[in-house]
Short mmCIF file of C-alpha atoms and ligand atoms in Angstrom, two decimals:
data_model
loop_
_atom_site.label_atom_id
_atom_site.label_comp_id
_atom_site.label_asym_id
_atom_site.label_seq_id
_atom_site.Cartn_x
_atom_site.Cartn_y
_atom_site.Cartn_z
CA MET N 30 79.03 151.35 159.04
CA SER N 31 77.06 150.09 156.01
CA ILE N 32 77.65 151.87 152.44
CA LEU N 33 75.00 152.17 149.81
CA VAL N 34 76.68 152.44 146.63
CA VAL N 35 74.75 153.52 143.35
CA GLY N 36 76.37 153.81 140.25
CA THR N 37 77.43 152.28 136.72
CA VAL N 38 78.72 148.85 136.24
CA ALA N 39 80.28 148.92 132.94
CA PHE N 40 82.17 147.93 130.17
CA ASP N 41 85.07 150.49 129.18
CA ALA N 42 87.46 150.64 126.33
CA ILE N 43 90.20 153.14 127.40
CA GLU N 44 93.19 154.63 124.98
CA THR N 45 96.15 156.52 126.72
CA PRO N 46 99.72 157.16 125.42
CA PHE N 47 100.56 154.04 126.98
CA GLY N 48 98.54 151.50 125.56
CA LYS N 49 94.85 150.61 124.56
CA THR N 50 92.27 148.08 125.53
CA ASP N 51 89.46 146.36 124.27
CA LYS N 52 86.14 146.10 126.40
CA ILE N 53 87.54 145.66 130.08
CA ILE N 54 85.17 145.81 133.03
CA GLY N 55 84.73 149.32 134.36
CA GLY N 56 82.10 151.48 135.79
CA ALA N 57 82.12 154.29 138.71
CA ALA N 58 80.18 151.83 141.19
CA THR N 59 82.71 149.19 140.29
CA TYR N 60 85.64 151.16 141.05
CA ILE N 61 83.90 152.74 144.19
CA CYS N 62 82.85 149.11 145.75
CA LEU N 63 86.53 148.11 145.09
CA SER N 64 88.18 151.05 146.74
CA SER N 65 86.04 150.97 149.45
CA SER N 66 86.09 147.49 150.22
CA PHE N 67 89.69 148.04 151.91
CA PHE N 68 87.84 150.02 154.57
CA ASN N 69 84.50 148.41 154.97
CA ASN N 70 82.82 144.65 154.57
CA LYS N 71 79.30 146.04 154.44
CA ILE N 72 79.11 147.71 150.97
CA ASN N 73 75.67 147.11 149.17
CA LEU N 74 75.57 148.04 145.55
CA VAL N 75 72.49 149.01 143.39
CA SER N 76 73.16 149.20 139.62
CA VAL N 77 72.17 147.23 136.73
CA VAL N 78 74.02 145.28 134.03
CA GLY N 79 72.96 143.56 130.62
CA GLU N 80 73.27 139.78 129.84
CA ASP N 81 76.57 140.26 128.47
CA PHE N 82 78.11 141.04 131.66
CA PRO N 83 80.29 138.45 132.80
CA ASP N 84 79.46 136.47 135.94
CA SER N 85 83.22 136.25 137.00
CA ALA N 86 83.20 139.95 137.38
CA ILE N 87 80.08 139.85 139.53
CA GLN N 88 82.03 136.96 141.67
CA THR N 89 85.00 139.58 141.98
CA LEU N 90 82.85 141.79 143.81
CA LYS N 91 81.28 139.29 146.21
CA GLU N 92 84.93 137.88 146.86
CA LYS N 93 85.49 141.74 148.20
CA LYS N 94 82.17 141.51 150.14
CA VAL N 95 80.35 143.60 148.00
CA ASP N 96 76.26 142.51 148.46
CA VAL N 97 75.16 142.16 144.97
CA THR N 98 71.53 141.74 145.66
CA GLY N 99 70.67 145.34 144.18
CA LEU N 100 72.34 144.73 140.97
CA GLN N 101 69.71 144.06 138.26
CA ILE N 102 70.65 141.77 135.40
CA LYS N 103 68.59 142.54 132.49
CA LYS N 104 67.67 139.60 129.99
CA GLY N 105 68.24 140.60 126.43
CA GLU N 106 69.93 143.83 126.99
CA LYS N 107 73.48 145.28 126.72
CA THR N 108 75.34 146.61 129.50
CA PHE N 109 76.48 150.35 129.57
CA PHE N 110 79.57 150.95 127.57
CA TRP N 111 81.88 154.10 127.81
CA SER N 112 85.26 154.89 125.68
CA GLY N 113 87.41 157.41 126.28
CA LYS N 114 91.16 158.70 124.84
CA TYR N 115 93.62 160.49 127.07
CA HIS N 116 95.93 163.22 125.80
CA GLU N 117 99.33 163.29 126.02
CA ASN N 118 98.59 165.11 129.51
CA MET N 119 96.72 162.67 131.09
CA ASN N 120 94.44 164.85 133.15
CA ARG N 121 92.40 165.47 130.05
CA ARG N 122 90.62 163.05 128.03
CA ASP N 123 87.89 163.07 125.57
CA THR N 124 84.77 160.48 125.61
CA LEU N 125 84.46 158.50 122.33
CA GLU N 126 81.35 156.84 122.88
CA THR N 127 78.71 156.46 125.52
CA GLN N 128 76.42 153.70 124.99
CA LEU N 129 73.44 154.12 127.66
CA ASN N 130 72.04 150.51 126.82
CA VAL N 131 70.83 149.31 129.96
CA LEU N 132 70.90 152.76 131.55
CA GLU N 133 68.32 154.18 129.30
CA ASN N 134 65.02 152.54 131.47
CA PHE N 135 66.91 151.79 134.70
CA ASN N 136 64.63 152.08 137.43
CA PRO N 137 66.89 151.60 140.67
CA ILE N 138 65.42 148.97 143.06
CA VAL N 139 66.72 149.48 146.63
CA PRO N 140 66.43 146.09 148.17
CA GLU N 141 64.50 146.23 152.04
CA GLU N 142 67.58 145.39 153.89
CA PHE N 143 69.74 148.17 152.00
CA LYS N 144 67.30 151.20 152.84
CA LYS N 145 68.82 151.87 156.29
CA SER N 146 72.47 151.94 155.09
CA GLU N 147 74.11 154.61 157.23
CA TYR N 148 76.33 156.17 154.47
CA LEU N 149 74.90 156.56 150.82
CA MET N 150 77.48 156.99 147.91
CA LEU N 151 75.65 158.33 144.65
CA GLY N 152 78.23 157.61 142.09
CA ASN N 153 78.42 158.79 138.42
CA LEU N 154 74.81 158.22 137.14
CA MET N 155 71.75 159.78 135.73
CA PRO N 156 70.83 162.59 138.29
CA SER N 157 67.12 161.35 138.40
CA VAL N 158 68.26 157.88 139.06
CA GLN N 159 70.38 159.26 142.03
CA LYS N 160 67.20 161.06 143.04
CA LYS N 161 64.99 157.87 143.06
CA VAL N 162 67.65 155.90 145.25
CA LEU N 163 67.51 158.63 147.53
CA SER N 164 64.02 158.86 148.03
CA GLN N 165 63.98 155.00 148.91
CA MET N 166 65.89 155.47 151.95
CA LYS N 167 63.85 154.59 155.02
CA LYS N 168 66.37 156.70 157.10
CA LYS N 169 68.20 159.78 156.33
CA PRO N 170 71.74 158.24 155.93
CA LYS N 171 74.44 160.28 158.19
CA LEU N 172 76.34 161.20 154.95
CA ILE N 173 75.40 161.40 151.13
CA VAL N 174 78.26 161.91 148.89
CA LEU N 175 77.33 162.67 145.36
CA ASP N 176 79.74 162.28 142.16
CA THR N 177 78.84 163.42 138.72
CA MET N 178 80.39 164.41 135.26
CA ASN N 179 80.12 166.66 132.41
CA PHE N 180 78.04 164.16 130.56
CA TRP N 181 74.98 164.61 132.82
CA MET N 182 75.56 168.16 133.35
CA ASP N 183 75.34 168.90 129.61
CA LEU N 184 72.00 166.78 129.70
CA PHE N 185 70.12 167.10 132.79
CA MET N 186 71.67 170.07 134.90
CA ASP N 187 68.30 170.90 136.31
CA ASP N 188 67.84 167.31 137.71
CA LEU N 189 71.24 167.37 139.09
CA LYS N 190 70.61 170.96 141.25
CA GLU N 191 67.66 169.29 142.62
CA ALA N 192 69.98 166.20 143.82
CA LEU N 193 72.29 168.76 144.93
CA LYS N 194 70.12 170.21 147.59
CA GLU N 195 69.89 167.12 149.57
CA VAL N 196 73.63 165.99 149.67
CA ASP N 197 76.28 166.46 152.30
CA VAL N 198 79.47 166.24 149.83
CA LEU N 199 79.80 166.63 146.40
CA THR N 200 82.93 165.27 144.48
CA ILE N 201 83.79 166.66 141.23
CA ASN N 202 86.59 167.77 138.83
CA ASP N 203 88.01 171.17 138.26
CA GLU N 204 86.69 171.36 135.04
CA GLU N 205 82.96 170.38 136.14
CA ALA N 206 83.35 172.57 139.07
CA ARG N 207 83.79 175.50 136.74
CA GLN N 208 81.25 174.27 134.23
CA LEU N 209 78.72 173.87 137.30
CA SER N 210 79.32 177.04 138.81
CA GLY N 211 80.14 179.40 135.90
CA GLU N 212 83.52 180.62 137.50
CA TYR N 213 87.03 179.90 136.55
CA SER N 214 88.70 180.38 140.13
CA LEU N 215 88.15 177.12 142.09
CA VAL N 216 87.87 179.34 145.35
CA LYS N 217 84.69 181.34 143.91
CA ALA N 218 83.33 178.14 142.14
CA ALA N 219 83.50 176.05 145.48
CA LYS N 220 81.76 178.79 147.27
CA ILE N 221 78.90 178.99 144.53
CA ILE N 222 78.57 174.92 144.66
CA LEU N 223 78.32 175.31 148.46
CA SER N 224 75.25 177.67 147.98
CA LYS N 225 73.46 174.97 145.92
CA GLY N 226 73.45 172.47 148.94
CA PRO N 227 76.32 170.49 149.43
CA LYS N 228 77.74 170.91 152.98
CA CYS N 229 81.29 170.37 151.50
CA VAL N 230 82.70 170.36 148.08
CA ILE N 231 85.89 168.25 147.03
CA ILE N 232 87.38 169.17 143.82
CA LYS N 233 89.63 166.78 142.16
CA LYS N 234 92.90 168.10 139.93
CA GLY N 235 93.87 164.78 138.82
CA GLU N 236 97.66 164.73 139.26
CA HIS N 237 97.53 167.89 140.80
CA GLY N 238 95.48 166.61 143.95
CA ALA N 239 92.58 167.58 145.50
CA LEU N 240 90.81 170.30 147.47
CA LEU N 241 87.82 169.89 150.10
CA PHE N 242 85.98 173.04 151.08
CA ASN N 243 83.50 173.67 153.68
CA GLU N 244 81.87 177.08 154.06
CA LYS N 245 85.07 178.39 156.54
CA GLU N 246 87.62 176.00 155.68
CA VAL N 247 89.89 174.54 153.07
CA PHE N 248 92.27 171.62 152.76
CA PHE N 249 94.51 170.21 150.12
CA ALA N 250 96.12 166.74 149.64
CA PRO N 251 98.89 166.30 146.88
CA ALA N 252 98.48 163.47 144.48
CA LEU N 253 101.37 161.30 144.97
CA PRO N 254 104.32 161.58 142.30
CA LEU N 255 104.11 157.89 140.67
CA GLU N 256 106.86 156.57 138.34
CA GLU N 257 104.23 154.79 136.42
CA VAL N 258 100.91 156.37 135.43
CA CYS N 259 99.22 153.77 132.88
CA ASP N 260 95.55 154.83 132.86
CA PRO N 261 93.65 157.54 135.02
CA THR N 262 89.93 155.82 134.38
CA GLY N 263 88.27 155.30 137.56
CA ALA N 264 90.83 157.21 140.08
CA GLY N 265 87.91 160.05 140.83
CA ASP N 266 85.62 156.61 141.61
CA CYS N 267 88.40 155.19 143.81
CA PHE N 268 89.15 158.64 145.56
CA ALA N 269 85.13 158.67 146.16
CA GLY N 270 85.32 154.89 147.37
CA GLY N 271 88.23 155.28 149.76
CA PHE N 272 87.00 158.99 151.29
CA ILE N 273 83.43 157.32 152.01
CA GLY N 274 85.28 154.08 152.97
CA TYR N 275 87.12 155.80 155.57
CA LEU N 276 84.45 157.72 156.91
CA ALA N 277 82.34 154.99 157.35
CA LYS N 278 84.67 152.62 158.88
CA THR N 279 85.81 155.49 161.47
CA ASP N 280 82.07 156.71 161.69
CA ASP N 281 83.30 160.18 162.16
CA ILE N 282 81.88 162.96 159.47
CA SER N 283 83.77 165.74 161.20
CA PHE N 284 85.91 168.21 158.81
CA GLU N 285 88.98 167.18 160.83
CA ASN N 286 88.16 163.50 159.66
CA MET N 287 86.90 164.36 156.41
CA LYS N 288 90.88 165.57 155.91
CA ARG N 289 92.22 161.94 156.74
CA ALA N 290 89.36 160.50 154.49
CA VAL N 291 90.64 162.63 151.45
CA ILE N 292 94.46 161.16 152.22
CA ASN N 293 92.91 157.69 152.06
CA GLY N 294 90.82 158.34 148.72
CA SER N 295 93.92 160.00 147.15
CA ALA N 296 96.10 156.87 148.16
CA MET N 297 93.35 154.82 146.41
CA ALA N 298 93.25 156.90 143.64
CA SER N 299 97.12 156.32 143.16
CA PHE N 300 96.80 152.89 142.75
CA CYS N 301 94.00 153.02 140.38
CA VAL N 302 96.23 154.79 137.76
CA GLU N 303 99.25 152.46 137.97
CA LYS N 304 97.51 149.78 135.63
CA PHE N 305 94.58 149.77 132.97
CA GLY N 306 90.90 149.52 134.24
CA THR N 307 90.60 147.76 137.59
CA GLN N 308 93.48 145.30 137.39
CA LYS N 309 95.55 146.99 140.36
CA LEU N 310 92.72 147.20 142.78
CA THR N 311 92.42 143.60 142.24
CA GLU N 312 96.02 142.82 142.92
CA ILE N 313 96.63 144.92 146.19
CA ASN N 314 96.15 143.89 149.82
CA GLN N 315 95.60 145.66 153.20
CA SER N 316 99.30 146.56 153.81
CA ASP N 317 99.75 148.02 150.57
CA VAL N 318 97.14 150.51 151.49
CA ASP N 319 98.43 151.28 155.04
CA PHE N 320 101.95 151.53 153.44
CA ARG N 321 100.82 154.12 150.76
CA VAL N 322 98.72 156.08 153.28
CA LYS N 323 102.44 156.20 155.08
CA GLU N 324 103.76 157.75 151.94
CA PHE N 325 101.12 160.33 151.97
CA VAL N 326 102.09 161.15 155.51
CA ASN N 327 105.55 161.57 154.70
CA LEU N 328 105.10 163.36 151.42
CA VAL N 329 103.53 166.59 153.27
CA ASN N 330 105.07 166.08 156.63
CA PHE N 331 107.37 169.09 157.46
CA GLU N 332 108.70 171.42 160.16
CA ILE N 333 109.05 174.77 160.54
P1 AMP D 21 86.30 158.31 136.21
O1 AMP D 21 87.70 158.52 135.61
O2 AMP D 21 86.37 158.22 137.83
O3 AMP D 21 85.59 159.37 135.94
O4 AMP D 21 85.28 157.07 135.99
C1 AMP D 21 85.27 156.55 134.83
C2 AMP D 21 84.19 155.41 134.86
O5 AMP D 21 82.86 156.24 134.77
C3 AMP D 21 84.28 154.49 133.54
O6 AMP D 21 84.52 153.10 134.32
C4 AMP D 21 83.08 154.56 132.89
O7 AMP D 21 82.59 153.38 132.81
C5 AMP D 21 82.35 155.47 133.84
N1 AMP D 21 81.29 156.55 133.17
C6 AMP D 21 81.88 156.90 131.86
N2 AMP D 21 80.92 157.73 131.86
C7 AMP D 21 79.85 158.01 132.36
C8 AMP D 21 78.37 158.46 132.63
N3 AMP D 21 78.18 159.18 131.75
N4 AMP D 21 77.74 157.78 133.56
C9 AMP D 21 78.21 157.06 134.61
N5 AMP D 21 79.41 156.49 134.50
C10 AMP D 21 80.09 156.65 133.49
#
């Protein structure tokens, strides 16, 4: 099944306790596409970059069978730029700078052939742009997943709440779930978020795993204990890419299958954090992914 991915394609500069990068390739949609490509070869991208964005990075996406027809390249403009610094405890980070650049006037245009994509991943982006993409779909996708972050909640909470009415699954981190719901308890936060529209919510807790809620049930997936955690940037997006990639591959959106999708998403996130930026994702192959998913199964498998 095809997946339409919307989100940022960006330059990032990252500082963690293990090192610092200059401008490297990043962006929510970049991570989502690279991650989903291990499950699916019908990935349709809608995003925008400036003239400064390297052709080689677009080529990398093409090699992963991502259709970049919907990637606008704005002449004379600059690509979205984000820089962040992680604390000693890498579950916490500060955004140092966000330069919207091409995003400021981004009008997403969904190519005709993408408008019937069966799965829709609304990656982190202005909620109004996420809504514009939704309104261009010719057929309601089987599943709509939305990811967002505090930056957009601070600026455009009302737009975000409007968009939430139309989505099936919201992925969000623990702090953002608390901000969106006004509740500290994640169980209460999930209930409030579910009352705003989504049928399911996934609350990501960094190295402490992820919780999947629907109205009646909850499922927990741990994060894989890793020897090397170098840079958590993009882990949430890789999680989302693995999650929707697996659901689209199996074409089953039951809660039981979502549990498996959460494990596949967690496996993809565990690769992402091992090296800076997207590097690890471009080094691994299908058998690495299969092996890692088995590691997850072994990690949580026990008898009583
Ligand atoms: P994550 O670590 O999963 O939250 O995603 C990090 C990626 O999100 C980076 O590659 C950034 O380029 C991108 N990003 C940072 N801030 C924003 C924002 N306000 N909107 C969209 N994408 C962003």
